[in-house]
Coordinates of C-alpha atoms in Angstrom, one line a residue:
M1 CA 112.0 125.3 54.6
I2 CA 112.5 121.7 55.7
I3 CA 111.9 120.7 59.4
F4 CA 113.7 117.6 60.5
G5 CA 114.9 116.1 63.8
T6 CA 114.7 113.0 66.0
K7 CA 112.1 111.7 68.5
G8 CA 112.7 109.1 71.2
Y9 CA 110.3 106.3 72.2
L10 CA 110.6 104.2 75.4
Y11 CA 108.9 100.8 75.6
Q12 CA 108.8 98.6 78.8
L13 CA 109.3 95.0 77.6
A14 CA 109.1 93.1 80.9
M15 CA 109.5 93.3 84.7
L16 CA 112.1 90.8 85.9
T17 CA 113.4 89.8 89.3
L18 CA 117.2 90.2 89.2
V19 CA 120.0 90.8 91.7
C20 CA 121.1 94.4 91.3
T21 CA 124.8 94.9 90.4
R22 CA 124.9 98.2 92.4
C23 CA 122.9 97.6 95.6
G24 CA 123.0 93.7 95.6
N25 CA 119.3 93.4 96.4
P26 CA 117.1 90.9 94.6
S27 CA 114.4 93.3 93.3
A28 CA 112.2 94.0 90.3
H29 CA 114.0 95.4 87.3
A30 CA 112.3 97.1 84.3
L31 CA 113.5 95.8 80.9
R32 CA 113.3 98.8 78.6
K33 CA 113.8 99.4 74.9
R34 CA 114.6 103.0 73.6
I35 CA 114.2 103.7 69.9
T36 CA 115.2 107.0 68.4
K37 CA 113.5 107.8 65.1
F38 CA 114.3 110.4 62.4
T39 CA 111.5 112.8 61.8
L40 CA 110.6 114.9 58.8
F41 CA 107.9 117.6 59.4
F42 CA 107.3 116.0 62.8
V43 CA 106.5 112.6 61.2
P44 CA 108.7 109.7 62.4
L45 CA 110.1 107.9 59.4
F46 CA 112.7 105.3 60.3
P47 CA 114.7 104.2 63.4
V48 CA 118.1 105.7 63.9
S49 CA 119.2 103.8 67.0
T50 CA 117.8 101.1 69.4
K51 CA 119.2 100.6 72.9
Y52 CA 118.2 98.2 75.7
S53 CA 118.6 98.6 79.5
T54 CA 117.3 97.4 82.9
Q55 CA 116.5 99.7 85.8
C56 CA 116.4 98.6 89.4
T57 CA 113.3 99.6 91.2
F58 CA 115.0 99.5 94.6
C59 CA 118.0 101.9 94.0
G60 CA 117.3 103.2 90.5
A61 CA 120.6 102.0 88.9
E62 CA 120.4 101.5 85.2
S63 CA 122.4 98.9 83.2
K64 CA 122.9 98.9 79.5
L65 CA 122.3 95.6 77.6
S66 CA 123.0 94.3 74.2
Q67 CA 120.1 93.2 72.0
E68 CA 121.0 89.5 72.5
Q69 CA 121.1 89.9 76.3
A70 CA 117.7 91.7 76.3
E71 CA 116.2 88.9 74.1
Q72 CA 117.5 86.2 76.4
L73 CA 116.0 88.0 79.5
Q74 CA 112.7 88.5 77.7
A75 CA 112.6 84.8 76.6
Q76 CA 113.3 83.6 80.2
D77 CA 110.6 85.9 81.5
A78 CA 108.1 84.4 79.0
G79 CA 108.8 81.0 80.6
G80 CA 106.0 81.7 83.1
P81 CA 105.8 81.5 86.9
S82 CA 107.0 77.9 87.0
G83 CA 110.5 78.9 85.8
Q84 CA 112.8 81.2 87.6
S85 CA 113.9 84.5 86.0
Y86 CA 117.5 85.1 85.3
G87 CA 119.4 86.3 88.3
Q88 CA 116.8 85.3 90.8
P89 CA 118.2 83.7 93.9
P90 CA 117.3 80.0 94.1
Q91 CA 114.3 79.1 96.3
Q92 CA 115.3 77.0 99.4
H93 CA 112.8 74.3 100.1
Q94 CA 112.5 73.7 103.8
Q95 CA 111.2 70.4 105.3
P96 CA 108.0 70.8 107.3
Y97 CA 108.4 70.8 111.1
R98 CA 107.5 67.4 112.6
P99 CA 107.6 67.1 116.4

């Protein structure tokens, strides 16, 4: 008897501030990677599929991404706090009040 199947793994790659396409709110989005692996006797052997997505923490909407889009978002997130994340609304600099 041979026992085989698949098992899914979910990895959170980054938390990004994006404007949600469904609710329109600028909110945190989880960038996730889902890998499905072929298993033989409950031992994962090799990946069968890899999918990327973002999920809005405000409304829960999930958007599928290509590998290139996910890598771009992850690279922009690695830019640090000095750079803005993709999709983040621009910060408006106000002049200090002087009477």
